Amino acid sequence: MTRIAIVEGDGIGHEVIPVAHQALELLHPEYDYFPVDVGYGRWEQTGCPCADADIAALKTADAVLFGAVTTPPMRDYQSVVLRIRKALDLYANLRPVKSDGFDILIVRENTEGMYSGIEEIGPDRATTLRVVSRTGTERIVRAAIRCAGQRRGKLTIGHKANVLKSDVFFRDICIAEAQNAGVEYNDKYIDALGLDILQHPGAYDVVVTTNIFGDIISDVSSYLVGGLGLVPSANIGDRYALFEPVHGSAPDIAGKNIANPIAALRSAAMLLAHIGDQEGAERIESAIGTVISSGILTRDIGGSAGTWEFGEAVLKALGNCPVGR
Ligand SMILES: NC(=O)C1=CN([C@@H]2O[C@H](COP(=O)(O)OP(=O)(O)OC[C@H]3O[C@@H](n4cnc5c(N)ncnc54)[C@H](O)[C@@H]3O)[C@@H](O)[C@H]2O)C=CC1
Ligand SMILES: CC(C)CC(=O)C(=O)O
């Protein structure tokens, strides 16, 4: 039986993931859904944000639907989402940003770079080791090239090789792999790329970059489609897969029933496509489109619908199923 782990996490994860979970339940009541409670809230209650047993539970799932976790800027707190990405070796973070006239897939290296976790704070100096390995780079650029092959066949390599030797290494490996695969490619400094994506989004197909740059550039690119409430992502490894909105736990709006659940719903759609139900994925996307066209919109995109009102409308468009929460 297909097993789906549901991780609400923190903040608006408790609001948007139940909507996406219900959409999955509606399309696939036969799946086994099980909750895994991790995050900052769990740490506040128990002193442990994520136990080894939670990682083990996630590894029993065919796919994970994940909300977001709060990662406070504290010296001794380790980000749960980074831990999970590393523990499940989810090295490719795919972040699609698309609308009329453009369709960009940001492919972010997800297990090393600036988020290697090798760092220390001393009395007078703090250091973070930016690890860019040959293995890590080859596998992410090969994943990006595979994606490009299924799309418009164009790869853009985002880096800061003018300053960072680790990015000279990253860029050179990416270029060698692109030439080897015969894929059309170009490369750009990440700062200029950030602006150019906003100015000329139609010029981009697949963008491959390192961890922190992919994190930043995908948040920035979300501006093109109406903000963070709309952009989903897939975290893919060779064995495991986790699907989550690009946004975080949004403490500024948590608990107010105003978060946009579209990113979570689209993440559920990506999950279905990954486990082989492309039709289910398309049904979720189409239901979202139907609801938006009917004028039901959350506040971040100019409407006044609450998270649940929007969610109910999507579930109704999906199959007229009553919402149980
Ligand atoms: N994958 C994860 O678990 C992530 C966790 N975080 C964590 O989340 C916490 C908050 O981080 P922020 O920098 O504030 O980023 P954020 O993405 O949570 O929020 C940024 C802004 O976007 C808005 N926003 C986000 N999602 C929205 C939605 N679905 N609907 C409407 N508006 C939405 C928020 O209200 C806020 O104004 C931090 O602890 C951060 O570390 C941040 C990003 C990813
Ligand atoms: C805690 C952060 C590393 C999460 C984040 O910003 C992201 O990966 O999108």
XYZ file of C-alpha atoms and ligand atoms in Angstrom:
378
model
C 0.000 0.000 0.000
C 1.194 3.513 -0.787
C 2.260 5.272 2.413
C 2.305 9.055 2.671
C 3.875 10.801 5.681
C 2.137 14.049 6.603
C 4.308 16.618 8.373
C 2.476 19.832 9.211
C 5.494 21.288 11.045
C 5.008 24.764 12.482
C 3.050 27.963 11.906
C 0.963 27.986 8.730
C 2.019 24.395 8.083
C -0.876 23.546 10.432
C -3.262 25.421 8.116
C -2.098 24.728 4.567
C -1.082 21.071 4.915
C -4.530 19.885 6.085
C -5.968 21.386 2.885
C -3.413 19.583 0.729
C -3.823 16.400 2.780
C -7.580 16.455 2.176
C -7.031 16.873 -1.546
C -4.848 13.746 -1.499
C -7.395 11.861 0.626
C -10.098 12.826 -1.819
C -8.171 11.524 -4.807
C -6.617 8.550 -3.022
C -8.620 7.337 -0.026
C -6.844 4.002 -0.436
C -3.427 5.394 0.567
C -2.137 5.063 4.119
C -1.534 8.567 5.532
C 0.368 8.891 8.786
C 1.428 11.996 10.723
C 4.972 12.768 11.815
C 5.295 15.583 14.349
C 8.562 17.493 14.063
C 9.570 21.130 14.331
C 10.110 24.010 16.647
C 6.764 23.535 18.406
C 7.772 19.982 19.228
C 11.116 21.290 20.551
C 9.309 23.801 22.764
C 7.170 21.016 24.209
C 9.717 18.233 24.509
C 13.202 19.680 23.978
C 13.586 17.535 20.841
C 12.573 18.972 17.426
C 13.123 15.734 15.507
C 14.105 12.339 16.867
C 15.931 9.543 15.062
C 12.630 7.634 15.194
C 10.964 10.428 13.191
C 13.621 10.161 10.493
C 13.098 6.393 10.491
C 9.322 6.913 10.152
C 9.810 9.275 7.200
C 11.958 6.637 5.525
C 9.052 4.185 5.619
C 6.942 6.488 3.424
C 6.680 6.382 -0.357
C 6.575 10.174 -0.191
C 6.403 12.926 2.431
C 4.058 15.924 2.342
C 5.749 18.612 4.430
C 4.505 22.027 5.587
C 7.284 24.163 6.989
C 9.238 24.351 10.196
C 10.336 27.377 12.139
C 14.119 27.600 12.355
C 14.953 30.300 14.897
C 18.326 32.068 14.648
C 19.651 30.391 17.791
C 23.231 29.197 18.338
C 22.380 25.654 19.340
C 19.291 24.908 17.267
C 19.644 22.743 14.165
C 17.104 23.261 11.364
C 14.802 20.251 11.158
C 14.178 20.620 7.443
C 17.906 20.707 6.703
C 18.403 17.639 8.863
C 15.665 15.764 7.016
C 17.012 16.750 3.589
C 20.427 15.423 4.572
C 19.194 12.316 6.376
C 17.046 11.292 3.389
C 19.736 12.485 0.961
C 17.206 14.634 -0.903
C 19.836 16.270 -3.059
C 17.647 17.838 -5.763
C 15.250 20.588 -4.784
C 13.011 21.301 -7.783
C 11.178 24.627 -7.614
C 8.909 25.364 -10.586
C 7.875 28.951 -11.178
C 5.459 29.231 -14.063
C 2.667 31.334 -15.460
C 1.631 32.766 -18.817
C 4.732 33.412 -20.924
C 7.299 31.670 -18.746
C 8.017 28.281 -17.231
C 11.164 28.133 -15.104
C 12.432 25.191 -13.093
C 14.967 26.098 -10.431
C 17.087 23.071 -9.540
C 18.759 23.757 -6.232
C 21.520 21.587 -4.773
C 20.004 20.592 -1.449
C 22.519 18.824 0.785
C 25.759 20.833 0.863
C 27.050 24.307 -0.097
C 26.479 26.970 2.550
C 24.049 24.665 4.344
C 26.658 21.960 4.911
C 26.221 22.437 8.657
C 29.995 22.525 9.157
C 30.381 25.702 11.154
C 31.345 27.229 14.446
C 30.909 30.406 16.418
C 33.980 31.491 18.340
C 34.321 34.469 20.664
C 35.558 36.753 17.876
C 34.854 34.933 14.646
C 32.267 32.671 13.122
C 32.847 30.375 10.182
C 30.633 28.329 7.873
C 32.270 25.893 5.504
C 30.813 26.043 1.993
C 31.251 22.509 0.721
C 30.928 21.951 -3.005
C 31.869 18.366 -3.808
C 32.413 16.766 -7.202
C 29.865 14.053 -6.401
C 27.309 16.584 -5.145
C 27.782 18.821 -8.177
C 27.724 16.039 -10.735
C 24.521 14.576 -9.397
C 22.673 17.886 -9.205
C 23.723 19.040 -12.667
C 22.866 15.638 -14.124
C 19.424 15.899 -12.502
C 19.031 19.383 -13.992
C 20.111 18.130 -17.434
C 17.545 15.299 -17.218
C 14.861 17.880 -16.375
C 15.965 20.089 -19.275
C 15.707 17.059 -21.578
C 12.047 16.665 -20.607
C 11.380 20.387 -21.070
C 12.758 22.975 -23.519
C 16.314 21.660 -23.337
C 18.056 24.758 -22.005
C 20.236 24.939 -18.900
C 21.375 28.061 -17.069
C 24.105 27.684 -14.451
C 23.845 30.225 -11.626
C 27.023 30.856 -9.613
C 29.389 33.439 -8.182
C 32.597 32.098 -9.691
C 34.084 35.583 -9.942
C 34.442 35.575 -6.152
C 34.063 32.025 -4.846
C 36.570 29.346 -5.818
C 33.987 26.769 -4.763
C 31.805 28.162 -7.537
C 34.617 28.030 -10.111
C 34.618 24.333 -9.262
C 30.796 24.133 -9.440
C 30.569 26.033 -12.736
C 33.360 24.049 -14.417
C 31.760 20.719 -13.521
C 28.342 21.932 -14.667
C 29.733 23.151 -17.999
C 31.630 19.895 -18.573
C 28.482 17.858 -17.868
C 26.334 20.089 -20.087
C 28.837 19.784 -22.963
C 29.047 16.057 -22.443
C 25.240 15.748 -22.578
C 25.003 18.067 -25.578
C 22.490 20.305 -23.835
C 22.254 24.012 -24.681
C 23.609 26.000 -21.744
C 24.724 29.382 -20.519
C 26.031 30.595 -17.192
C 25.404 33.760 -15.221
C 26.533 35.376 -12.011
C 23.809 34.746 -9.503
C 23.236 38.400 -8.589
C 22.694 39.422 -12.212
C 20.648 36.271 -12.766
C 18.294 37.270 -9.932
C 17.407 40.495 -11.708
C 17.335 39.009 -15.201
C 14.878 36.293 -14.174
C 12.505 39.031 -13.025
C 13.048 41.108 -16.170
C 13.095 38.301 -18.751
C 11.476 35.220 -17.190
C 10.629 33.803 -20.622
C 14.347 33.441 -21.378
C 14.798 30.684 -18.793
C 14.063 26.985 -18.762
C 16.089 25.081 -16.129
C 18.320 26.984 -13.708
C 20.804 24.935 -11.692
C 22.578 26.449 -8.722
C 24.019 25.812 -5.281
C 22.034 25.542 -2.073
C 21.817 29.066 -0.676
C 21.600 30.715 -4.104
C 18.732 28.394 -5.053
C 17.008 29.166 -1.775
C 17.218 32.909 -2.406
C 16.551 32.944 -6.135
C 13.421 30.821 -5.795
C 11.940 33.107 -3.137
C 12.738 36.108 -5.351
C 11.288 34.421 -8.455
C 8.036 33.734 -6.618
C 7.349 37.440 -7.162
C 6.658 36.575 -10.812
C 3.647 34.431 -9.910
C 2.181 36.343 -6.979
C 4.435 35.446 -4.088
C 5.441 32.635 -1.797
C 1.918 31.376 -1.273
C 1.931 29.891 -4.788
C 5.233 28.097 -5.318
C 5.659 24.385 -4.547
C 8.764 22.251 -4.453
C 9.975 18.694 -4.634
C 12.971 17.418 -2.686
C 14.154 14.331 -4.520
C 16.846 11.791 -3.767
C 17.632 8.388 -5.208
C 15.454 6.660 -2.568
C 13.182 9.172 -0.877
C 11.087 12.181 -1.854
C 9.559 15.066 0.112
C 7.195 17.732 -1.185
C 6.792 21.132 0.451
C 5.839 24.712 -0.331
C 8.792 27.028 -0.949
C 7.525 29.252 1.845
C 8.313 28.917 5.533
C 6.147 28.788 8.649
C 5.128 32.474 8.256
C 4.724 33.314 11.950
C 3.412 36.775 11.025
C 0.200 35.263 9.637
C 0.026 31.906 11.421
C -3.238 31.024 13.127
C -5.217 33.691 11.264
C -6.699 31.507 8.516
C -5.271 33.805 5.834
C -2.380 31.742 4.473
C -2.619 30.787 0.819
C -2.773 26.969 0.508
C -1.942 26.914 -3.223
C 1.775 26.168 -2.702
C 0.860 23.254 -0.436
C -1.765 21.980 -2.902
C 0.728 22.232 -5.756
C 3.269 20.363 -3.636
C 0.671 17.602 -3.221
C 0.240 17.626 -7.005
C 4.000 17.230 -7.460
C 3.880 14.359 -4.982
C 1.207 12.577 -7.011
C 3.105 13.085 -10.256
C 6.219 11.663 -8.596
C 4.476 8.495 -7.452
C 2.927 7.978 -10.870
C -0.486 9.671 -10.750
C -0.001 12.399 -13.347
C -3.769 12.629 -13.839
C -4.335 13.320 -10.126
C -1.637 15.993 -10.260
C -3.358 17.636 -13.205
C -6.727 17.467 -11.448
C -5.349 19.405 -8.482
C -3.781 22.037 -10.763
C -6.992 22.323 -12.739
C -9.111 22.654 -9.559
C -6.852 25.478 -8.363
C -7.290 27.178 -11.747
C -11.068 26.798 -11.582
C -11.239 28.381 -8.137
C -8.952 31.261 -9.069
C -11.012 31.927 -12.213
C -14.166 32.020 -10.094
C -12.668 34.961 -8.187
C -12.071 33.157 -4.900
C -8.625 34.376 -3.858
C -6.714 34.625 -0.616
C -5.504 38.004 0.617
C -1.907 37.715 -0.605
C -3.190 37.637 -4.193
C -5.806 40.322 -3.825
C -8.857 38.507 -2.466
C -10.478 38.038 0.899
C -10.997 34.272 1.116
C -9.613 32.454 4.124
C -7.335 29.424 3.891
C -10.264 27.063 4.536
C -12.682 28.884 2.277
C -10.193 28.597 -0.574
C -9.406 25.009 0.373
C -13.070 24.032 0.454
C -13.583 25.582 -2.978
C -10.657 23.548 -4.364
C -11.961 20.352 -2.780
C -15.379 21.067 -4.198
C -13.891 21.632 -7.646
C -11.987 18.385 -7.219
C -14.953 16.254 -6.399
C -17.611 17.832 -4.254
C -16.228 16.281 -1.120
C -17.172 17.832 2.246
C -14.289 19.243 4.268
C -13.974 17.542 7.603
C -11.886 20.083 9.427
N 11.110 24.679 4.380
C 10.968 25.282 5.551
O 10.620 24.654 6.536
C 11.235 26.736 5.640
C 11.236 27.307 6.868
N 11.455 28.649 7.001
C 11.348 29.197 8.352
O 10.075 29.839 8.462
C 10.163 30.899 9.409
C 9.633 32.183 8.811
O 10.517 32.594 7.781
P 10.274 33.840 6.837
O 11.583 34.345 6.400
O 9.323 34.774 7.468
O 9.654 33.210 5.506
P 8.177 32.781 5.177
O 8.217 32.136 3.847
O 7.597 31.989 6.292
O 7.358 34.146 5.070
C 7.815 35.240 4.278
C 6.624 36.173 3.977
O 5.752 35.522 3.054
C 4.446 35.393 3.604
N 3.924 34.068 3.256
C 4.595 32.895 3.310
N 3.806 31.889 2.971
C 2.596 32.412 2.697
C 1.344 31.856 2.305
N 1.180 30.533 2.108
N 0.299 32.699 2.133
C 0.436 34.012 2.296
N 1.609 34.595 2.673
C 2.664 33.806 2.877
C 4.620 35.523 5.103
O 3.457 35.976 5.736
C 5.801 36.474 5.217
O 5.362 37.810 5.176
C 11.624 30.990 9.826
O 11.792 30.331 11.060
C 12.349 30.255 8.705
O 13.579 29.707 9.118
C 11.640 29.453 5.918
C 11.639 28.907 4.664
C 11.459 27.505 4.429
C 15.596 26.718 7.200
C 15.925 27.105 5.801
C 17.178 26.494 5.308
C 14.810 26.713 4.917
C 14.753 27.487 3.681
O 14.803 28.690 3.655
C 14.555 26.724 2.481
O 15.199 25.719 2.308
O 13.770 27.126 1.650
